Amino acid sequence: LGGKVVTMSDSNGYVYDPNGIDLAYVKDLKEVRRGRIKEYAETHKDAIYVADCTKVWTVPCDIALPCATQNEINKESAEALVKN
């Protein structure tokens, strides 16, 4: 449908890549090398890493999928998500 994934997170922080997340790289990073997503920003020039998972909800988006854990979004995060 033309959607583009621009953020991903782990327990330490999140990566934002305005060009879209490189899924092949992420699969290798996580499934083969068992690396952390911080490494993604070190190899993708336009990507940034933010060492705070709660700030991922401040990134403008059309669809957000908070699906990794329960109770991940508090009041402040929900307000930021609606605003963006």
mmCIF file of C-alpha atoms in Angstrom:
data_model
loop_
_atom_site.group_PDB
_atom_site.id
_atom_site.type_symbol
_atom_site.label_atom_id
_atom_site.label_comp_id
_atom_site.label_asym_id
_atom_site.label_seq_id
_atom_site.Cartn_x
_atom_site.Cartn_y
_atom_site.Cartn_z
ATOM 1 C CA LEU A 1 0.000 0.000 0.000
ATOM 2 C CA GLY A 2 3.012 2.278 -0.114
ATOM 3 C CA GLY A 3 3.665 2.611 3.604
ATOM 4 C CA LYS A 4 7.174 3.281 4.851
ATOM 5 C CA VAL A 5 8.474 2.186 8.258
ATOM 6 C CA VAL A 6 10.612 5.036 9.628
ATOM 7 C CA THR A 7 11.211 4.061 13.273
ATOM 8 C CA MET A 8 12.045 0.966 15.290
ATOM 9 C CA SER A 9 12.934 0.547 18.922
ATOM 10 C CA ASP A 10 14.448 -1.837 21.418
ATOM 11 C CA SER A 11 14.751 -1.658 25.191
ATOM 12 C CA ASN A 12 17.508 0.979 25.023
ATOM 13 C CA GLY A 13 16.215 3.488 22.476
ATOM 14 C CA TYR A 14 14.929 3.989 18.963
ATOM 15 C CA VAL A 15 16.169 4.642 15.443
ATOM 16 C CA TYR A 16 14.543 7.087 13.034
ATOM 17 C CA ASP A 17 15.377 6.782 9.338
ATOM 18 C CA PRO A 18 13.432 9.237 7.132
ATOM 19 C CA ASN A 19 14.334 7.135 4.083
ATOM 20 C CA GLY A 20 12.645 4.065 5.559
ATOM 21 C CA ILE A 21 14.094 1.274 7.656
ATOM 22 C CA ASP A 22 16.299 -1.178 5.719
ATOM 23 C CA LEU A 23 14.579 -4.450 6.673
ATOM 24 C CA ALA A 24 17.276 -6.703 5.202
ATOM 25 C CA TYR A 25 19.901 -4.963 7.335
ATOM 26 C CA VAL A 26 17.734 -5.187 10.463
ATOM 27 C CA LYS A 27 17.092 -8.903 9.933
ATOM 28 C CA ASP A 28 20.836 -9.535 9.655
ATOM 29 C CA LEU A 29 21.589 -7.273 12.624
ATOM 30 C CA LYS A 30 19.051 -8.897 14.945
ATOM 31 C CA GLU A 31 18.838 -12.512 13.742
ATOM 32 C CA VAL A 32 22.422 -13.210 12.681
ATOM 33 C CA ARG A 33 24.689 -10.805 14.552
ATOM 34 C CA ARG A 34 22.431 -10.330 17.595
ATOM 35 C CA GLY A 35 23.271 -6.626 17.571
ATOM 36 C CA ARG A 36 21.458 -3.629 19.025
ATOM 37 C CA ILE A 37 19.517 -1.199 16.859
ATOM 38 C CA LYS A 38 21.947 1.569 17.793
ATOM 39 C CA GLU A 39 24.260 -0.004 15.210
ATOM 40 C CA TYR A 40 21.739 0.793 12.456
ATOM 41 C CA ALA A 41 22.355 4.537 12.819
ATOM 42 C CA GLU A 42 26.100 3.949 12.631
ATOM 43 C CA THR A 43 25.755 2.470 9.128
ATOM 44 C CA HIS A 44 22.866 4.472 7.627
ATOM 45 C CA LYS A 45 23.863 8.109 7.116
ATOM 46 C CA ASP A 46 20.431 9.730 7.456
ATOM 47 C CA ALA A 47 19.325 7.639 10.433
ATOM 48 C CA ILE A 48 19.533 8.870 14.011
ATOM 49 C CA TYR A 49 19.552 6.930 17.265
ATOM 50 C CA VAL A 50 17.821 8.297 20.366
ATOM 51 C CA ALA A 51 18.637 6.647 23.693
ATOM 52 C CA ASP A 52 15.115 7.025 25.083
ATOM 53 C CA CYS A 53 12.352 4.692 23.928
ATOM 54 C CA THR A 54 9.560 6.941 25.180
ATOM 55 C CA LYS A 55 10.483 9.670 22.685
ATOM 56 C CA VAL A 56 9.608 7.449 19.699
ATOM 57 C CA TRP A 57 6.018 8.677 19.991
ATOM 58 C CA THR A 58 7.115 12.229 19.122
ATOM 59 C CA VAL A 59 8.044 11.227 15.547
ATOM 60 C CA PRO A 60 5.322 12.360 13.095
ATOM 61 C CA CYS A 61 3.522 9.392 11.531
ATOM 62 C CA ASP A 62 0.250 8.211 10.030
ATOM 63 C CA ILE A 63 0.216 4.831 11.807
ATOM 64 C CA ALA A 64 1.878 3.793 15.079
ATOM 65 C CA LEU A 65 2.160 0.176 16.200
ATOM 66 C CA PRO A 66 3.094 -0.116 19.896
ATOM 67 C CA CYS A 67 3.165 -3.894 19.814
ATOM 68 C CA ALA A 68 6.255 -5.157 21.643
ATOM 69 C CA THR A 69 5.144 -4.999 25.265
ATOM 70 C CA GLN A 70 2.172 -4.087 27.399
ATOM 71 C CA ASN A 71 1.710 -0.763 29.183
ATOM 72 C CA GLU A 72 4.218 0.858 26.843
ATOM 73 C CA ILE A 73 2.297 4.095 26.357
ATOM 74 C CA ASN A 74 1.621 6.396 29.286
ATOM 75 C CA LYS A 75 -0.476 9.579 29.248
ATOM 76 C CA GLU A 76 2.381 11.792 28.015
ATOM 77 C CA SER A 77 3.304 9.344 25.253
ATOM 78 C CA ALA A 78 -0.328 9.088 24.114
ATOM 79 C CA GLU A 79 -0.622 12.873 23.980
ATOM 80 C CA ALA A 80 2.601 13.124 21.927
ATOM 81 C CA LEU A 81 1.372 10.426 19.556
ATOM 82 C CA VAL A 82 -1.959 12.172 18.970
ATOM 83 C CA LYS A 83 -0.191 15.516 18.450
ATOM 84 C CA ASN A 84 2.124 14.058 15.810
#
